[in-house]
Amino acid sequence: MWLREAITSGELVPGQRLIEADLVSLLGASGNAVRLALDSLVAEGLVERIPNRGARVRTVSAAKAVAITECRMALEGLAVAKAAQHATDAEVAERRAHVGPMREAVQAGELMRNSALIQELHRLIRQAVRQPTAAALIERLQAQIVLHQFRLSLRPGRPQVSLAGLTAVLEATTAGSGVCGGGGPDPPEQRGRRPEREERLMFLLEKETLA
């Protein structure tokens, strides 16, 4: 669905109005099809309907982003454990192949390229979970806070922190490995969660800055 991709990629920004007549013309779809698509995106939390004003891309506050991230953390702990449980050598190799390009993008300051690589890595991890319900919920929550994550990526030093955290999560998706070295692997429900706490703290910092 083009609308969904446009929202999750940032092409359509939070608060942007979604006028049905314009979408009918742009997409070459019927009015009914556009309304059904908008209804579906409302259910996903990506679009909101404002009385007497129509639909717009949903605006998520920093406080709401924190709450969404907390929920996502719990699901991603499960996802990382499942990915580790079901990992094949080919899947592990494919995920690890992303580390080099991500490091190069961070060093070169190529934020958009790094963002695309991160999204692809998350997709590969969700694919390895083999638990479609959890994967779909994570993807839906992730889509709701894409703008906040992009804003966080602009903070000095944030890409380096993100790279370190994602590398740890990546290693945790390899069967038998834990996020933190020493003392043996983390319990399955903890794998991948510790780096995400840094993200939650960054959201809290942003909330204070916006207040």
GROMACS .gro file of C-alpha atoms in nm:
model
  211
    1MET     CA    1   0.000   0.000   0.000
    2TRP     CA    2   0.159   0.327  -0.119
    3LEU     CA    3   0.006   0.535   0.159
    4ARG     CA    4   0.154   0.316   0.429
    5GLU     CA    5   0.497   0.316   0.270
    6ALA     CA    6   0.485   0.694   0.224
    7ILE     CA    7   0.405   0.743   0.594
    8THR     CA    8   0.662   0.496   0.729
    9SER     CA    9   0.934   0.635   0.502
   10GLY     CA   10   0.863   0.993   0.606
   11GLU     CA   11   0.746   1.103   0.261
   12LEU     CA   12   0.417   1.198   0.426
   13VAL     CA   13   0.491   1.374   0.754
   14PRO     CA   14   0.293   1.380   1.082
   15GLY     CA   15   0.012   1.632   1.069
   16GLN     CA   16  -0.007   1.632   0.689
   17ARG     CA   17  -0.364   1.631   0.565
   18LEU     CA   18  -0.485   1.339   0.356
   19ILE     CA   19  -0.755   1.475   0.128
   20GLU     CA   20  -0.958   1.195  -0.025
   21ALA     CA   21  -1.015   1.373  -0.358
   22ASP     CA   22  -0.642   1.435  -0.398
   23LEU     CA   23  -0.562   1.073  -0.314
   24VAL     CA   24  -0.818   0.946  -0.564
   25SER     CA   25  -0.649   1.154  -0.834
   26LEU     CA   26  -0.295   1.063  -0.726
   27LEU     CA   27  -0.351   0.690  -0.689
   28GLY     CA   28  -0.604   0.643  -0.964
   29ALA     CA   29  -0.826   0.458  -0.719
   30SER     CA   30  -1.195   0.486  -0.640
   31GLY     CA   31  -1.319   0.697  -0.352
   32ASN     CA   32  -1.436   0.385  -0.172
   33ALA     CA   33  -1.093   0.221  -0.206
   34VAL     CA   34  -0.922   0.532  -0.066
   35ARG     CA   35  -1.164   0.546   0.229
   36LEU     CA   36  -1.101   0.179   0.306
   37ALA     CA   37  -0.726   0.235   0.290
   38LEU     CA   38  -0.753   0.529   0.530
   39ASP     CA   39  -0.971   0.326   0.766
   40SER     CA   40  -0.705   0.053   0.767
   41LEU     CA   41  -0.431   0.306   0.848
   42VAL     CA   42  -0.644   0.455   1.125
   43ALA     CA   43  -0.670   0.107   1.277
   44GLU     CA   44  -0.289   0.075   1.256
   45GLY     CA   45  -0.241   0.404   1.436
   46LEU     CA   46  -0.074   0.574   1.139
   47VAL     CA   47  -0.362   0.804   1.045
   48GLU     CA   48  -0.613   0.994   1.256
   49ARG     CA   49  -0.947   1.147   1.163
   50ILE     CA   50  -1.014   1.496   1.296
   51PRO     CA   51  -1.385   1.591   1.328
   52ASN     CA   52  -1.489   1.839   1.058
   53ARG     CA   53  -1.136   1.842   0.913
   54GLY     CA   54  -1.083   1.498   0.765
   55ALA     CA   55  -0.786   1.263   0.788
   56ARG     CA   56  -0.421   1.342   0.850
   57VAL     CA   57  -0.101   1.155   0.923
   58ARG     CA   58  -0.107   1.084   1.295
   59THR     CA   59   0.102   1.307   1.519
   60VAL     CA   60   0.274   1.115   1.802
   61SER     CA   61   0.400   1.311   2.104
   62ALA     CA   62   0.735   1.234   2.264
   63ALA     CA   63   0.552   1.093   2.569
   64LYS     CA   64   0.348   0.862   2.346
   65ALA     CA   65   0.664   0.761   2.162
   66VAL     CA   66   0.817   0.654   2.494
   67ALA     CA   67   0.510   0.440   2.571
   68ILE     CA   68   0.518   0.283   2.225
   69THR     CA   69   0.889   0.212   2.261
   70GLU     CA   70   0.832   0.038   2.595
   71CYS     CA   71   0.575  -0.191   2.434
   72ARG     CA   72   0.803  -0.254   2.139
   73MET     CA   73   1.092  -0.340   2.372
   74ALA     CA   74   0.893  -0.626   2.524
   75LEU     CA   75   0.799  -0.763   2.184
   76GLU     CA   76   1.151  -0.727   2.045
   77GLY     CA   77   1.290  -0.920   2.341
   78LEU     CA   78   1.067  -1.207   2.229
   79ALA     CA   79   1.159  -1.152   1.865
   80VAL     CA   80   1.534  -1.163   1.929
   81ALA     CA   81   1.498  -1.482   2.135
   82LYS     CA   82   1.289  -1.643   1.860
   83ALA     CA   83   1.534  -1.532   1.591
   84ALA     CA   84   1.818  -1.688   1.790
   85GLN     CA   85   1.621  -2.007   1.836
   86HIS     CA   86   1.546  -2.048   1.466
   87ALA     CA   87   1.860  -1.890   1.317
   88THR     CA   88   2.020  -2.063   1.019
   89ASP     CA   89   2.379  -2.003   0.912
   90ALA     CA   90   2.258  -1.830   0.597
   91GLU     CA   91   2.028  -1.593   0.789
   92VAL     CA   92   2.301  -1.508   1.041
   93ALA     CA   93   2.547  -1.438   0.759
   94GLU     CA   94   2.294  -1.216   0.580
   95ARG     CA   95   2.226  -1.011   0.895
   96ARG     CA   96   2.593  -0.977   0.981
   97ALA     CA   97   2.667  -0.857   0.628
   98HIS     CA   98   2.481  -0.537   0.721
   99VAL     CA   99   2.728  -0.435   0.991
  100GLY     CA  100   3.006  -0.326   0.754
  101PRO     CA  101   2.787  -0.102   0.535
  102MET     CA  102   2.617   0.042   0.847
  103ARG     CA  103   2.956   0.128   0.999
  104GLU     CA  104   3.066   0.288   0.671
  105ALA     CA  105   2.745   0.493   0.653
  106VAL     CA  106   2.787   0.615   1.013
  107GLN     CA  107   3.151   0.711   0.956
  108ALA     CA  108   3.059   0.895   0.638
  109GLY     CA  109   2.766   1.073   0.803
  110GLU     CA  110   2.522   0.925   0.550
  111LEU     CA  111   2.214   0.930   0.770
  112MET     CA  112   1.959   0.835   0.507
  113ARG     CA  113   2.165   0.538   0.388
  114ASN     CA  114   2.220   0.426   0.746
  115SER     CA  115   1.848   0.459   0.818
  116ALA     CA  116   1.764   0.242   0.517
  117LEU     CA  117   2.017  -0.022   0.628
  118ILE     CA  118   1.873  -0.022   0.981
  119GLN     CA  119   1.521  -0.071   0.848
  120GLU     CA  120   1.638  -0.360   0.632
  121LEU     CA  121   1.817  -0.521   0.927
  122HIS     CA  122   1.501  -0.497   1.137
  123ARG     CA  123   1.307  -0.655   0.850
  124LEU     CA  124   1.551  -0.946   0.834
  125ILE     CA  125   1.523  -1.002   1.209
  126ARG     CA  126   1.142  -0.994   1.197
  127GLN     CA  127   1.154  -1.241   0.909
  128ALA     CA  128   1.373  -1.477   1.113
  129VAL     CA  129   1.133  -1.471   1.408
  130ARG     CA  130   0.887  -1.705   1.238
  131GLN     CA  131   0.622  -1.562   1.465
  132PRO     CA  132   0.409  -1.349   1.230
  133THR     CA  133   0.189  -1.202   1.503
  134ALA     CA  134   0.483  -1.057   1.698
  135ALA     CA  135   0.654  -0.943   1.378
  136ALA     CA  136   0.342  -0.761   1.258
  137LEU     CA  137   0.290  -0.589   1.594
  138ILE     CA  138   0.653  -0.473   1.605
  139GLU     CA  139   0.631  -0.338   1.252
  140ARG     CA  140   0.310  -0.152   1.335
  141LEU     CA  141   0.458   0.006   1.649
  142GLN     CA  142   0.779   0.093   1.467
  143ALA     CA  143   0.589   0.274   1.194
  144GLN     CA  144   0.420   0.501   1.448
  145ILE     CA  145   0.748   0.647   1.579
  146VAL     CA  146   0.957   0.666   1.261
  147LEU     CA  147   0.978   1.048   1.277
  148HIS     CA  148   1.097   1.046   1.639
  149GLN     CA  149   1.364   0.791   1.555
  150PHE     CA  150   1.483   1.000   1.262
  151ARG     CA  151   1.503   1.308   1.485
  152LEU     CA  152   1.703   1.111   1.740
  153SER     CA  153   1.941   0.999   1.466
  154LEU     CA  154   2.032   1.365   1.412
  155ARG     CA  155   2.162   1.408   1.767
  156PRO     CA  156   2.543   1.423   1.793
  157GLY     CA  157   2.685   1.078   1.865
  158ARG     CA  158   2.347   0.905   1.828
  159PRO     CA  159   2.436   0.706   1.511
  160GLN     CA  160   2.739   0.559   1.689
  161VAL     CA  161   2.529   0.460   1.991
  162SER     CA  162   2.266   0.308   1.763
  163LEU     CA  163   2.529   0.112   1.570
  164ALA     CA  164   2.671  -0.036   1.891
  165GLY     CA  165   2.325  -0.131   2.016
  166LEU     CA  166   2.218  -0.286   1.687
  167THR     CA  167   2.542  -0.483   1.664
  168ALA     CA  168   2.469  -0.624   2.011
  169VAL     CA  169   2.112  -0.711   1.911
  170LEU     CA  170   2.245  -0.874   1.596
  171GLU     CA  171   2.479  -1.095   1.795
  172ALA     CA  172   2.193  -1.184   2.029
  173THR     CA  173   1.998  -1.322   1.735
  174THR     CA  174   2.269  -1.586   1.694
  175ALA     CA  175   2.171  -1.898   1.888
  176GLY     CA  176   2.346  -1.920   2.224
  177SER     CA  177   2.478  -1.563   2.232
  178GLY     CA  178   2.379  -1.287   2.472
  179VAL     CA  179   2.376  -0.912   2.441
  180CYS     CA  180   2.633  -0.850   2.710
  181GLY     CA  181   2.963  -1.032   2.733
  182GLY     CA  182   3.073  -1.212   3.045
  183GLY     CA  183   2.871  -1.429   3.278
  184GLY     CA  184   2.718  -1.635   3.000
  185PRO     CA  185   2.427  -1.545   2.770
  186ASP     CA  186   2.129  -1.345   2.882
  187PRO     CA  187   1.801  -1.527   2.940
  188PRO     CA  188   1.599  -1.540   2.614
  189GLU     CA  189   1.349  -1.280   2.732
  190GLN     CA  190   1.632  -1.031   2.799
  191ARG     CA  191   1.819  -1.069   2.473
  192GLY     CA  192   1.817  -0.748   2.270
  193ARG     CA  193   1.645  -0.539   2.535
  194ARG     CA  194   1.937  -0.368   2.706
  195PRO     CA  195   2.048  -0.159   2.405
  196GLU     CA  196   1.687  -0.050   2.358
  197ARG     CA  197   1.686   0.111   2.705
  198GLU     CA  198   1.925   0.371   2.568
  199GLU     CA  199   1.664   0.453   2.304
  200ARG     CA  200   1.396   0.498   2.570
  201LEU     CA  201   1.622   0.734   2.766
  202MET     CA  202   1.680   0.936   2.449
  203PHE     CA  203   1.304   0.967   2.400
  204LEU     CA  204   1.271   1.088   2.758
  205LEU     CA  205   1.545   1.344   2.698
  206GLU     CA  206   1.367   1.466   2.385
  207LYS     CA  207   1.042   1.492   2.582
  208GLU     CA  208   1.212   1.722   2.834
  209THR     CA  209   1.362   1.928   2.552
  210LEU     CA  210   1.023   1.976   2.385
  211ALA     CA  211   0.843   2.062   2.707
   0.00000   0.00000   0.00000
